[in-house]
mmCIF file of C-alpha atoms and ligand atoms in Angstrom:
data_model
loop_
_atom_site.group_PDB
_atom_site.id
_atom_site.type_symbol
_atom_site.label_atom_id
_atom_site.label_comp_id
_atom_site.label_asym_id
_atom_site.label_seq_id
_atom_site.Cartn_x
_atom_site.Cartn_y
_atom_site.Cartn_z
ATOM 1 C CA MET E 43 -38.292 6.323 40.085
ATOM 2 C CA LYS E 44 -35.273 6.828 37.832
ATOM 3 C CA ALA E 45 -34.618 5.774 34.249
ATOM 4 C CA VAL E 46 -31.729 6.132 31.857
ATOM 5 C CA LEU E 47 -32.702 6.566 28.217
ATOM 6 C CA LEU E 48 -30.214 5.531 25.560
ATOM 7 C CA VAL E 49 -30.698 8.099 22.857
ATOM 8 C CA GLY E 50 -27.176 8.545 21.544
ATOM 9 C CA GLY E 51 -27.202 6.364 18.425
ATOM 10 C CA GLU E 52 -26.994 7.774 14.911
ATOM 11 C CA GLY E 53 -30.073 5.939 13.681
ATOM 12 C CA THR E 54 -28.250 4.818 10.530
ATOM 13 C CA ARG E 55 -30.976 2.400 9.419
ATOM 14 C CA LEU E 56 -33.570 5.169 9.652
ATOM 15 C CA ARG E 57 -31.658 7.391 7.228
ATOM 16 C CA PRO E 58 -32.341 9.680 5.466
ATOM 17 C CA LEU E 59 -34.854 10.705 8.170
ATOM 18 C CA THR E 60 -32.157 10.799 10.858
ATOM 19 C CA LEU E 61 -29.579 12.805 8.916
ATOM 20 C CA ASN E 62 -30.878 16.072 10.400
ATOM 21 C CA THR E 63 -33.073 14.724 13.199
ATOM 22 C CA PRO E 64 -31.973 12.396 16.019
ATOM 23 C CA LYS E 65 -34.125 9.279 16.339
ATOM 24 C CA SER E 66 -35.576 10.512 19.627
ATOM 25 C CA MET E 67 -36.906 13.673 17.942
ATOM 26 C CA VAL E 68 -38.441 11.938 14.944
ATOM 27 C CA PRO E 69 -42.160 12.837 14.971
ATOM 28 C CA ILE E 70 -44.699 10.185 15.873
ATOM 29 C CA ALA E 71 -48.189 11.494 15.142
ATOM 30 C CA ASN E 72 -46.745 15.028 15.025
ATOM 31 C CA ARG E 73 -44.963 14.893 18.401
ATOM 32 C CA PRO E 74 -41.314 13.993 18.969
ATOM 33 C CA PHE E 75 -40.874 10.318 19.796
ATOM 34 C CA LEU E 76 -39.451 11.228 23.226
ATOM 35 C CA GLU E 77 -42.650 13.046 24.218
ATOM 36 C CA HIS E 78 -44.545 9.772 23.797
ATOM 37 C CA MET E 79 -41.858 7.934 25.731
ATOM 38 C CA ILE E 80 -41.929 10.429 28.612
ATOM 39 C CA GLU E 81 -45.721 10.199 28.778
ATOM 40 C CA TYR E 82 -45.486 6.397 28.969
ATOM 41 C CA LEU E 83 -42.798 6.452 31.669
ATOM 42 C CA LYS E 84 -44.739 8.962 33.755
ATOM 43 C CA GLY E 85 -47.699 6.599 33.637
ATOM 44 C CA HIS E 86 -45.549 4.088 35.552
ATOM 45 C CA GLY E 87 -44.203 6.556 38.115
ATOM 46 C CA ILE E 88 -40.892 7.183 36.333
ATOM 47 C CA ASP E 89 -40.309 10.917 36.492
ATOM 48 C CA ASP E 90 -36.547 11.320 36.961
ATOM 49 C CA ILE E 91 -35.013 10.661 33.566
ATOM 50 C CA ILE E 92 -31.404 10.787 32.405
ATOM 51 C CA LEU E 93 -30.950 11.204 28.660
ATOM 52 C CA THR E 94 -27.625 9.910 27.354
ATOM 53 C CA LEU E 95 -26.979 11.858 24.174
ATOM 54 C CA CYS E 96 -24.254 11.709 21.579
ATOM 55 C CA TYR E 97 -25.528 12.289 18.015
ATOM 56 C CA LEU E 98 -27.240 15.694 17.338
ATOM 57 C CA PRO E 99 -27.847 16.443 21.043
ATOM 58 C CA ASP E 100 -28.887 20.103 20.766
ATOM 59 C CA ARG E 101 -32.309 19.617 19.248
ATOM 60 C CA THR E 102 -33.370 17.326 22.092
ATOM 61 C CA ARG E 103 -32.023 19.620 24.815
ATOM 62 C CA LEU E 104 -33.620 22.715 23.306
ATOM 63 C CA HIS E 105 -37.014 21.052 23.007
ATOM 64 C CA PHE E 106 -37.166 19.405 26.434
ATOM 65 C CA GLY E 107 -35.083 21.712 28.648
ATOM 66 C CA ASP E 108 -35.191 20.611 32.287
ATOM 67 C CA GLY E 109 -38.355 18.599 31.603
ATOM 68 C CA SER E 110 -40.623 20.772 33.757
ATOM 69 C CA ASN E 111 -42.950 21.529 30.820
ATOM 70 C CA PHE E 112 -43.396 17.782 30.440
ATOM 71 C CA GLY E 113 -43.909 16.951 34.102
ATOM 72 C CA VAL E 114 -40.569 15.187 34.643
ATOM 73 C CA LYS E 115 -37.020 15.987 35.758
ATOM 74 C CA LEU E 116 -34.566 15.610 32.896
ATOM 75 C CA THR E 117 -30.780 15.362 33.187
ATOM 76 C CA TYR E 118 -28.516 15.244 30.135
ATOM 77 C CA ALA E 119 -25.272 13.313 29.798
ATOM 78 C CA LEU E 120 -23.312 14.031 26.663
ATOM 79 C CA GLU E 121 -20.806 11.561 25.184
ATOM 80 C CA ASP E 122 -18.023 13.000 23.013
ATOM 81 C CA THR E 123 -17.534 9.588 21.470
ATOM 82 C CA PRO E 124 -20.169 6.835 21.705
ATOM 83 C CA LEU E 125 -19.685 4.780 24.885
ATOM 84 C CA GLY E 126 -21.973 1.955 23.817
ATOM 85 C CA THR E 127 -25.237 1.055 25.544
ATOM 86 C CA ALA E 128 -23.734 -0.050 28.889
ATOM 87 C CA GLY E 129 -20.879 2.490 28.769
ATOM 88 C CA ALA E 130 -23.467 5.265 28.461
ATOM 89 C CA VAL E 131 -25.124 4.086 31.692
ATOM 90 C CA LYS E 132 -21.776 3.669 33.500
ATOM 91 C CA ASN E 133 -21.051 7.266 32.516
ATOM 92 C CA VAL E 134 -23.941 8.417 34.770
ATOM 93 C CA ALA E 135 -23.343 5.878 37.559
ATOM 94 C CA GLU E 136 -23.000 8.605 40.191
ATOM 95 C CA CYS E 137 -26.718 9.443 39.697
ATOM 96 C CA LEU E 138 -27.775 5.814 40.160
ATOM 97 C CA ASP E 139 -27.858 4.667 43.763
ATOM 98 C CA GLU E 140 -31.092 2.693 43.721
ATOM 99 C CA THR E 141 -32.655 0.137 41.357
ATOM 100 C CA PHE E 142 -33.370 1.885 38.048
ATOM 101 C CA PHE E 143 -34.766 1.344 34.556
ATOM 102 C CA VAL E 144 -32.836 1.594 31.290
ATOM 103 C CA PHE E 145 -34.542 1.975 27.913
ATOM 104 C CA ASN E 146 -33.386 1.866 24.352
ATOM 105 C CA GLY E 147 -34.577 5.162 22.955
ATOM 106 C CA ASP E 148 -36.231 3.799 19.834
ATOM 107 C CA THR E 149 -38.870 1.332 20.943
ATOM 108 C CA TYR E 150 -42.542 2.164 21.155
ATOM 109 C CA THR E 151 -44.375 -0.088 23.547
ATOM 110 C CA ASP E 152 -47.084 -0.620 26.121
ATOM 111 C CA ILE E 153 -45.140 -3.120 28.244
ATOM 112 C CA ASP E 154 -46.409 -2.978 31.841
ATOM 113 C CA LEU E 155 -43.382 -1.526 33.642
ATOM 114 C CA THR E 156 -45.131 -1.621 37.014
ATOM 115 C CA ALA E 157 -45.664 -5.387 36.698
ATOM 116 C CA MET E 158 -42.077 -5.735 35.469
ATOM 117 C CA MET E 159 -40.753 -4.037 38.618
ATOM 118 C CA GLU E 160 -42.869 -6.332 40.793
ATOM 119 C CA PHE E 161 -41.511 -9.350 38.914
ATOM 120 C CA HIS E 162 -37.966 -8.039 39.405
ATOM 121 C CA HIS E 163 -38.396 -7.777 43.171
ATOM 122 C CA ASN E 164 -40.105 -11.169 43.481
ATOM 123 C CA SER E 165 -37.467 -13.040 41.476
ATOM 124 C CA GLY E 166 -34.480 -11.559 43.297
ATOM 125 C CA ALA E 167 -32.875 -10.654 39.968
ATOM 126 C CA LYS E 168 -29.929 -8.305 39.643
ATOM 127 C CA VAL E 169 -31.056 -7.514 36.110
ATOM 128 C CA THR E 170 -34.475 -8.030 34.509
ATOM 129 C CA ILE E 171 -34.784 -7.800 30.737
ATOM 130 C CA ALA E 172 -38.194 -7.190 29.147
ATOM 131 C CA LEU E 173 -38.878 -9.778 26.441
ATOM 132 C CA THR E 174 -41.200 -9.614 23.482
ATOM 133 C CA PRO E 175 -41.983 -12.188 20.759
ATOM 134 C CA VAL E 176 -41.047 -11.286 17.160
ATOM 135 C CA GLU E 177 -41.225 -13.004 13.791
ATOM 136 C CA ASP E 178 -37.571 -12.535 12.866
ATOM 137 C CA PRO E 179 -35.350 -12.721 15.957
ATOM 138 C CA THR E 180 -32.110 -12.551 13.932
ATOM 139 C CA ILE E 181 -32.117 -8.727 13.906
ATOM 140 C CA TYR E 182 -32.454 -8.466 17.696
ATOM 141 C CA GLY E 183 -30.955 -9.838 20.904
ATOM 142 C CA VAL E 184 -32.330 -13.346 21.429
ATOM 143 C CA VAL E 185 -32.936 -14.348 25.045
ATOM 144 C CA GLU E 186 -33.306 -17.957 26.201
ATOM 145 C CA THR E 187 -34.940 -18.448 29.598
ATOM 146 C CA SER E 188 -35.823 -21.315 31.941
ATOM 147 C CA ALA E 189 -39.439 -22.106 32.849
ATOM 148 C CA GLU E 190 -39.113 -19.700 35.844
ATOM 149 C CA GLY E 191 -37.879 -16.933 33.555
ATOM 150 C CA ARG E 192 -34.187 -17.082 34.488
ATOM 151 C CA VAL E 193 -32.029 -16.084 31.515
ATOM 152 C CA GLN E 194 -29.801 -18.906 30.257
ATOM 153 C CA ARG E 195 -28.356 -17.306 27.150
ATOM 154 C CA PHE E 196 -28.278 -13.898 25.479
ATOM 155 C CA ILE E 197 -27.182 -13.853 21.845
ATOM 156 C CA GLU E 198 -27.142 -10.534 20.017
ATOM 157 C CA LYS E 199 -28.238 -10.741 16.370
ATOM 158 C CA PRO E 200 -27.678 -14.497 16.030
ATOM 159 C CA HIS E 201 -27.340 -16.403 12.811
ATOM 160 C CA ARG E 202 -30.642 -18.057 11.882
ATOM 161 C CA ASP E 203 -29.235 -21.516 12.782
ATOM 162 C CA ALA E 204 -28.560 -20.349 16.350
ATOM 163 C CA VAL E 205 -32.129 -19.127 16.978
ATOM 164 C CA THR E 206 -33.945 -21.304 19.496
ATOM 165 C CA THR E 207 -36.733 -18.940 20.592
ATOM 166 C CA ASN E 208 -38.653 -15.990 19.195
ATOM 167 C CA MET E 209 -38.398 -14.070 22.501
ATOM 168 C CA ILE E 210 -36.081 -11.109 22.133
ATOM 169 C CA ASN E 211 -34.667 -8.298 24.216
ATOM 170 C CA ALA E 212 -37.283 -5.529 24.072
ATOM 171 C CA GLY E 213 -34.710 -2.909 25.108
ATOM 172 C CA ALA E 214 -36.062 -2.252 28.623
ATOM 173 C CA TYR E 215 -34.062 -3.311 31.683
ATOM 174 C CA ILE E 216 -34.299 -3.049 35.445
ATOM 175 C CA ILE E 217 -30.853 -2.960 36.994
ATOM 176 C CA ALA E 218 -29.532 -3.095 40.555
ATOM 177 C CA PRO E 219 -26.849 -0.389 40.949
ATOM 178 C CA GLU E 220 -24.145 -2.827 42.162
ATOM 179 C CA VAL E 221 -24.126 -4.385 38.680
ATOM 180 C CA LEU E 222 -22.556 -1.198 37.321
ATOM 181 C CA SER E 223 -19.224 -2.228 38.880
ATOM 182 C CA HIS E 224 -18.849 -4.767 36.038
ATOM 183 C CA ILE E 225 -18.888 -2.067 33.352
ATOM 184 C CA PRO E 226 -15.498 -0.511 32.583
ATOM 185 C CA ASN E 227 -15.089 3.250 32.956
ATOM 186 C CA GLY E 228 -14.795 5.448 29.865
ATOM 187 C CA LEU E 229 -14.755 2.563 27.365
ATOM 188 C CA ASN E 230 -17.220 1.577 24.669
ATOM 189 C CA PHE E 231 -19.068 -1.352 26.252
ATOM 190 C CA SER E 232 -22.502 -2.771 25.483
ATOM 191 C CA PHE E 233 -25.170 -4.596 27.439
ATOM 192 C CA GLU E 234 -25.717 -6.951 24.552
ATOM 193 C CA HIS E 235 -22.169 -8.164 23.833
ATOM 194 C CA GLY E 236 -20.555 -7.180 27.124
ATOM 195 C CA LEU E 237 -22.519 -6.957 30.368
ATOM 196 C CA PHE E 238 -25.278 -9.546 29.858
ATOM 197 C CA PRO E 239 -22.972 -12.385 28.681
ATOM 198 C CA LEU E 240 -20.594 -11.482 31.545
ATOM 199 C CA LEU E 241 -23.308 -11.637 34.226
ATOM 200 C CA LEU E 242 -24.542 -14.981 32.863
ATOM 201 C CA LYS E 243 -21.021 -16.375 32.930
ATOM 202 C CA ARG E 244 -20.685 -15.269 36.546
ATOM 203 C CA GLY E 245 -23.975 -16.988 37.382
ATOM 204 C CA ASP E 246 -25.602 -13.761 38.562
ATOM 205 C CA PRO E 247 -29.419 -13.825 38.565
ATOM 206 C CA VAL E 248 -30.668 -12.289 35.325
ATOM 207 C CA TYR E 249 -34.381 -12.727 34.575
ATOM 208 C CA GLY E 250 -36.586 -12.185 31.541
ATOM 209 C CA PHE E 251 -39.993 -10.532 31.910
ATOM 210 C CA GLN E 252 -42.169 -11.789 29.057
ATOM 211 C CA SER E 253 -44.792 -9.466 27.666
ATOM 212 C CA ASP E 254 -47.192 -9.689 24.749
ATOM 213 C CA ALA E 255 -47.989 -5.954 24.861
ATOM 214 C CA TYR E 256 -47.561 -3.868 21.708
ATOM 215 C CA TRP E 257 -43.879 -3.408 20.860
ATOM 216 C CA ILE E 258 -41.983 -2.033 17.893
ATOM 217 C CA ASP E 259 -38.449 -0.789 17.233
ATOM 218 C CA ILE E 260 -38.806 2.269 14.994
ATOM 219 C CA GLY E 261 -35.275 1.741 13.660
ATOM 220 C CA THR E 262 -36.169 1.536 9.929
ATOM 221 C CA PRO E 263 -38.499 3.608 7.712
ATOM 222 C CA GLU E 264 -40.708 0.543 7.190
ATOM 223 C CA LYS E 265 -41.144 0.073 10.957
ATOM 224 C CA TYR E 266 -41.603 3.818 11.438
ATOM 225 C CA LEU E 267 -44.470 3.780 8.939
ATOM 226 C CA MET E 268 -45.863 0.584 10.454
ATOM 227 C CA LEU E 269 -46.030 2.232 13.898
ATOM 228 C CA HIS E 270 -48.127 5.043 12.409
ATOM 229 C CA HIS E 271 -50.466 2.590 10.725
ATOM 230 C CA ASP E 272 -50.791 0.661 13.994
ATOM 231 C CA LEU E 273 -51.472 3.855 15.957
ATOM 232 C CA LEU E 274 -54.055 5.177 13.548
ATOM 233 C CA GLU E 275 -55.755 1.844 13.077
ATOM 234 C CA GLY E 276 -56.154 1.472 16.837
ATOM 235 C CA ARG E 277 -53.722 -1.401 17.528
ATOM 236 C CA ILE E 278 -52.301 0.735 20.341
ATOM 237 C CA ALA E 279 -54.519 2.935 22.467
ATOM 238 C CA ARG E 280 -53.400 6.580 22.249
ATOM 239 C CA VAL E 281 -54.958 10.013 22.396
ATOM 240 C CA PHE E 282 -54.056 12.162 19.407
ATOM 241 C CA PRO E 283 -53.406 15.900 19.394
ATOM 242 C CA GLY E 284 -56.051 18.200 17.908
ATOM 243 C CA LYS E 285 -59.817 17.932 17.886
ATOM 244 C CA PRO E 286 -61.910 15.270 16.246
ATOM 245 C CA ALA E 287 -63.393 16.735 13.046
ATOM 246 C CA GLY E 288 -65.554 13.915 11.782
ATOM 247 C CA GLU E 289 -65.150 10.163 11.871
ATOM 248 C CA GLY E 290 -61.435 9.359 12.313
ATOM 249 C CA ILE E 291 -60.218 12.881 11.485
ATOM 250 C CA TRP E 292 -58.056 14.798 13.973
ATOM 251 C CA LEU E 293 -57.404 18.405 13.221
ATOM 252 C CA GLU E 294 -55.146 20.886 14.992
ATOM 253 C CA GLU E 295 -55.811 24.636 14.950
ATOM 254 C CA ASP E 296 -55.715 27.118 12.057
ATOM 255 C CA CYS E 297 -56.160 24.661 9.195
ATOM 256 C CA ASN E 298 -57.787 25.551 5.918
ATOM 257 C CA ILE E 299 -59.381 22.441 4.454
ATOM 258 C CA HIS E 300 -61.189 23.023 1.163
ATOM 259 C CA THR E 301 -64.834 21.982 1.310
ATOM 260 C CA GLN E 302 -64.224 19.633 -1.597
ATOM 261 C CA ALA E 303 -61.125 17.993 -0.118
ATOM 262 C CA GLN E 304 -61.745 14.349 0.682
ATOM 263 C CA LEU E 305 -60.516 13.012 4.010
ATOM 264 C CA GLU E 306 -61.029 9.297 4.466
ATOM 265 C CA GLY E 307 -60.006 6.743 7.123
ATOM 266 C CA THR E 308 -57.970 7.916 10.121
ATOM 267 C CA VAL E 309 -56.120 11.121 9.351
ATOM 268 C CA ILE E 310 -54.235 13.496 11.651
ATOM 269 C CA ILE E 311 -53.587 17.002 10.387
ATOM 270 C CA GLY E 312 -51.214 19.332 12.249
ATOM 271 C CA ARG E 313 -51.518 23.084 12.843
ATOM 272 C CA ASN E 314 -51.816 25.631 10.107
ATOM 273 C CA CYS E 315 -52.202 23.296 7.126
ATOM 274 C CA VAL E 316 -53.844 24.044 3.797
ATOM 275 C CA ILE E 317 -55.565 21.204 1.943
ATOM 276 C CA GLY E 318 -56.743 22.101 -1.574
ATOM 277 C CA SER E 319 -59.844 21.311 -3.606
ATOM 278 C CA MET E 320 -60.331 17.633 -4.472
ATOM 279 C CA ALA E 321 -57.162 16.690 -2.594
ATOM 280 C CA HIS E 322 -57.659 13.174 -1.271
ATOM 281 C CA ILE E 323 -56.078 12.284 2.065
ATOM 282 C CA LYS E 324 -56.551 8.598 2.681
ATOM 283 C CA GLY E 325 -55.791 7.229 6.135
ATOM 284 C CA PRO E 326 -53.888 6.050 7.924
ATOM 285 C CA SER E 327 -52.031 9.268 7.142
ATOM 286 C CA ILE E 328 -50.440 12.079 9.112
ATOM 287 C CA ILE E 329 -49.829 15.587 7.849
ATOM 288 C CA GLY E 330 -47.331 17.640 9.880
ATOM 289 C CA HIS E 331 -47.692 21.286 10.894
ATOM 290 C CA ASN E 332 -47.654 24.042 8.231
ATOM 291 C CA CYS E 333 -48.067 21.730 5.249
ATOM 292 C CA ILE E 334 -49.661 22.639 1.944
ATOM 293 C CA ILE E 335 -51.321 19.857 -0.030
ATOM 294 C CA ASP E 336 -52.476 21.349 -3.318
ATOM 295 C CA ALA E 337 -55.591 20.560 -5.322
ATOM 296 C CA ASP E 338 -56.149 17.074 -6.757
ATOM 297 C CA SER E 339 -53.249 15.526 -4.810
ATOM 298 C CA LEU E 340 -53.419 12.069 -3.279
ATOM 299 C CA VAL E 341 -51.829 11.209 0.074
ATOM 300 C CA ASP E 342 -52.407 7.560 0.913
ATOM 301 C CA GLY E 343 -51.089 5.722 3.994
ATOM 302 C CA SER E 344 -48.237 8.201 4.419
ATOM 303 C CA VAL E 345 -46.490 10.297 7.029
ATOM 304 C CA ILE E 346 -45.582 13.858 6.084
ATOM 305 C CA TRP E 347 -43.384 15.929 8.398
ATOM 306 C CA GLN E 348 -43.842 19.644 9.000
ATOM 307 C CA ASN E 349 -43.524 22.438 6.407
ATOM 308 C CA ALA E 350 -43.874 20.162 3.380
ATOM 309 C CA GLN E 351 -45.501 21.328 0.154
ATOM 310 C CA LEU E 352 -47.130 19.023 -2.376
ATOM 311 C CA GLY E 353 -48.049 20.630 -5.705
ATOM 312 C CA GLN E 354 -51.225 19.917 -7.656
ATOM 313 C CA LYS E 355 -51.908 16.311 -8.672
ATOM 314 C CA VAL E 356 -48.972 14.929 -6.699
ATOM 315 C CA SER E 357 -49.532 11.399 -5.461
ATOM 316 C CA ILE E 358 -47.766 9.584 -2.628
ATOM 317 C CA ARG E 359 -48.552 6.107 -1.330
ATOM 318 C CA ASN E 360 -47.136 4.614 1.863
ATOM 319 C CA CYS E 361 -44.290 7.137 1.850
ATOM 320 C CA VAL E 362 -42.465 9.134 4.503
ATOM 321 C CA ILE E 363 -41.821 12.754 3.536
ATOM 322 C CA GLY E 364 -39.296 14.686 5.658
ATOM 323 C CA GLU E 365 -39.635 18.289 6.826
ATOM 324 C CA ASN E 366 -39.501 21.212 4.364
ATOM 325 C CA VAL E 367 -39.791 18.872 1.373
ATOM 326 C CA VAL E 368 -41.229 20.400 -1.797
ATOM 327 C CA ILE E 369 -42.741 18.141 -4.469
ATOM 328 C CA GLY E 370 -43.610 19.617 -7.881
ATOM 329 C CA GLU E 371 -46.893 19.184 -9.735
ATOM 330 C CA ARG E 372 -47.969 15.787 -10.982
ATOM 331 C CA THR E 373 -44.992 13.973 -9.453
ATOM 332 C CA GLN E 374 -45.739 10.458 -8.231
ATOM 333 C CA CYS E 375 -43.939 8.874 -5.306
ATOM 334 C CA MET E 376 -44.543 5.159 -5.446
ATOM 335 C CA GLU E 377 -44.960 2.785 -2.515
ATOM 336 C CA GLY E 378 -42.354 3.097 0.260
ATOM 337 C CA CYS E 379 -40.398 6.163 -0.886
ATOM 338 C CA VAL E 380 -38.588 8.063 1.874
ATOM 339 C CA LEU E 381 -37.574 11.677 1.276
ATOM 340 C CA GLY E 382 -35.099 13.316 3.650
ATOM 341 C CA SER E 383 -35.566 16.840 4.985
ATOM 342 C CA ASN E 384 -35.276 19.776 2.551
ATOM 343 C CA VAL E 385 -35.457 17.597 -0.561
ATOM 344 C CA VAL E 386 -36.914 19.382 -3.586
ATOM 345 C CA VAL E 387 -38.460 17.198 -6.296
ATOM 346 C CA GLY E 388 -39.416 18.763 -9.632
ATOM 347 C CA SER E 389 -42.685 18.390 -11.568
ATOM 348 C CA ASP E 390 -43.739 15.343 -13.570
ATOM 349 C CA GLN E 391 -41.289 12.963 -11.891
ATOM 350 C CA ILE E 392 -41.868 9.363 -10.975
ATOM 351 C CA LEU E 393 -40.000 8.201 -7.870
ATOM 352 C CA GLU E 394 -39.851 4.440 -8.100
ATOM 353 C CA GLN E 395 -40.963 2.155 -5.297
ATOM 354 C CA GLY E 396 -38.803 2.253 -2.160
ATOM 355 C CA ILE E 397 -36.462 5.036 -3.299
ATOM 356 C CA LYS E 398 -34.698 6.924 -0.512
ATOM 357 C CA VAL E 399 -33.634 10.484 -1.245
ATOM 358 C CA TRP E 400 -30.871 12.053 0.874
ATOM 359 C CA PRO E 401 -31.305 15.713 1.949
ATOM 360 C CA ASP E 402 -28.967 17.244 -0.625
ATOM 361 C CA GLU E 403 -29.873 15.027 -3.539
ATOM 362 C CA ASN E 404 -32.068 16.128 -6.403
ATOM 363 C CA PRO E 405 -33.892 13.072 -7.687
HETATM 364 N N1 GDD K 265 -25.892 7.127 24.578
HETATM 365 C C1 GDD K 265 -25.678 6.167 23.708
HETATM 366 N N2 GDD K 265 -24.388 5.838 23.378
HETATM 367 N N3 GDD K 265 -26.739 5.535 23.164
HETATM 368 C C2 GDD K 265 -26.499 4.552 22.272
HETATM 369 C C3 GDD K 265 -25.194 4.174 21.882
HETATM 370 C C4 GDD K 265 -24.083 4.870 22.471
HETATM 371 O O1 GDD K 265 -22.915 4.620 22.200
HETATM 372 N N4 GDD K 265 -25.288 3.171 20.972
HETATM 373 C C5 GDD K 265 -26.606 2.924 20.812
HETATM 374 N N5 GDD K 265 -27.337 3.768 21.584
HETATM 375 C C6 GDD K 265 -28.794 3.796 21.723
HETATM 376 C C7 GDD K 265 -29.521 4.010 20.414
HETATM 377 O O2 GDD K 265 -29.788 5.373 20.215
HETATM 378 C C8 GDD K 265 -30.797 3.219 20.621
HETATM 379 O O3 GDD K 265 -31.803 3.992 21.251
HETATM 380 C C9 GDD K 265 -30.396 2.116 21.580
HETATM 381 O O4 GDD K 265 -29.159 2.518 22.174
HETATM 382 C C10 GDD K 265 -30.221 0.745 20.894
HETATM 383 O O5 GDD K 265 -29.340 0.878 19.809
HETATM 384 P P1 GDD K 265 -29.757 0.381 18.352
HETATM 385 O O6 GDD K 265 -28.644 0.726 17.430
HETATM 386 O O7 GDD K 265 -31.115 0.850 17.997
HETATM 387 O O8 GDD K 265 -29.724 -1.182 18.565
HETATM 388 P P2 GDD K 265 -30.548 -2.317 17.838
HETATM 389 O O9 GDD K 265 -31.929 -1.889 17.550
HETATM 390 O O10 GDD K 265 -29.742 -2.824 16.688
HETATM 391 O O11 GDD K 265 -30.557 -3.496 18.944
HETATM 392 C C11 GDD K 265 -30.921 -3.204 20.281
HETATM 393 O O12 GDD K 265 -32.320 -3.110 20.415
HETATM 394 C C12 GDD K 265 -33.059 -4.323 20.150
HETATM 395 C C13 GDD K 265 -34.534 -4.010 20.392
HETATM 396 O O13 GDD K 265 -34.941 -2.997 19.569
HETATM 397 C C14 GDD K 265 -30.376 -4.340 21.187
HETATM 398 O O14 GDD K 265 -30.556 -3.930 22.521
HETATM 399 C C15 GDD K 265 -31.101 -5.664 20.912
HETATM 400 O O15 GDD K 265 -30.667 -6.637 21.834
HETATM 401 C C16 GDD K 265 -32.596 -5.466 21.061
HETATM 402 O O16 GDD K 265 -33.302 -6.678 20.757
HETATM 403 MG MG1 MG K 266 -32.979 -0.109 17.667
#
């Protein structure tokens, strides 16, 4: 079965993490997000995947190649200028001659795609939209349905007064190829503001497939961190890389963990890491490949990307630390700090709660 993945966006709300890394390559438990996505799609028989790229395309192409190392066939479609969510799919219309899936490339979910396809066939829909309940629908596409699941209204990012349901567009669609004729060629056109409202106006059958499976849009640093906490605390079933090394500890090869380092809760440590004496890694935390965490440091509830170095007595709590970041001795990063790739922070600094540091800034 075929799927189109929308992975062209700039990921502006996830900055500074996405300034050097496209959202689809952002690591989730030390593997690029797309690897998780491909694994999930394969589990539902989707093995022919078209990636629609625009922003920073090379890193994705280099990593995944033709997909054979990942057990799928991958095709790349590059947009010189963003074509929008529906425009990106129209751009690859010649590859789509049977009913296919489309996915936003930034949602992490366990929605049952096999059941969704069955629902699609049974309802006679031209488009089926996966729906998930959320607390704040105003930052998503809100979808009103009838008792049988037929979509009545689709309102993208509505004002609070216009919200009538907490069911939102989960960013997964099943589409009959004839629907593509309603998307203009070569223009920026979206599903959310363009195609879905148009189909509803025409009276075409559009259905919503409701699911209460795990679902999150990793579009902000807070959500990105939340996904890691959910993964490590077992709210989504996943197998982690590396070998279990004690209760809740997952270790990849060639690590040097000091005998007096303290690892507590669920912690994943990538390849080739050094953890110093009395360093305290408190889960849920993830340490990327080739990291050095010096003596007496504290890492609590945080995600650290590869090649980072934390000096002695550094402390970070619920932070995201980008790749190649260096943090000097005794510096404290308070709750919710996000450091972009290559940031260097000196010694004895205090980074206040929620600070975001761009790659070329020196805080
Ligand atoms: N190829 C390509 N070209 N991809 C694009 C483009 C484009 O021009 N614009 C956006 N994308 C991709 C993004 O990379 C992302 O994976 C996906 O389309 C959705 O874009 P976002 O920018 O993340 O949208 P959103 O999160 O504000 O809202 C969307 O997702 C919500 C669920 O997370 C909408 O589909 C909402 O209706 C939905 O509820
Ligand atoms: Mg999004």
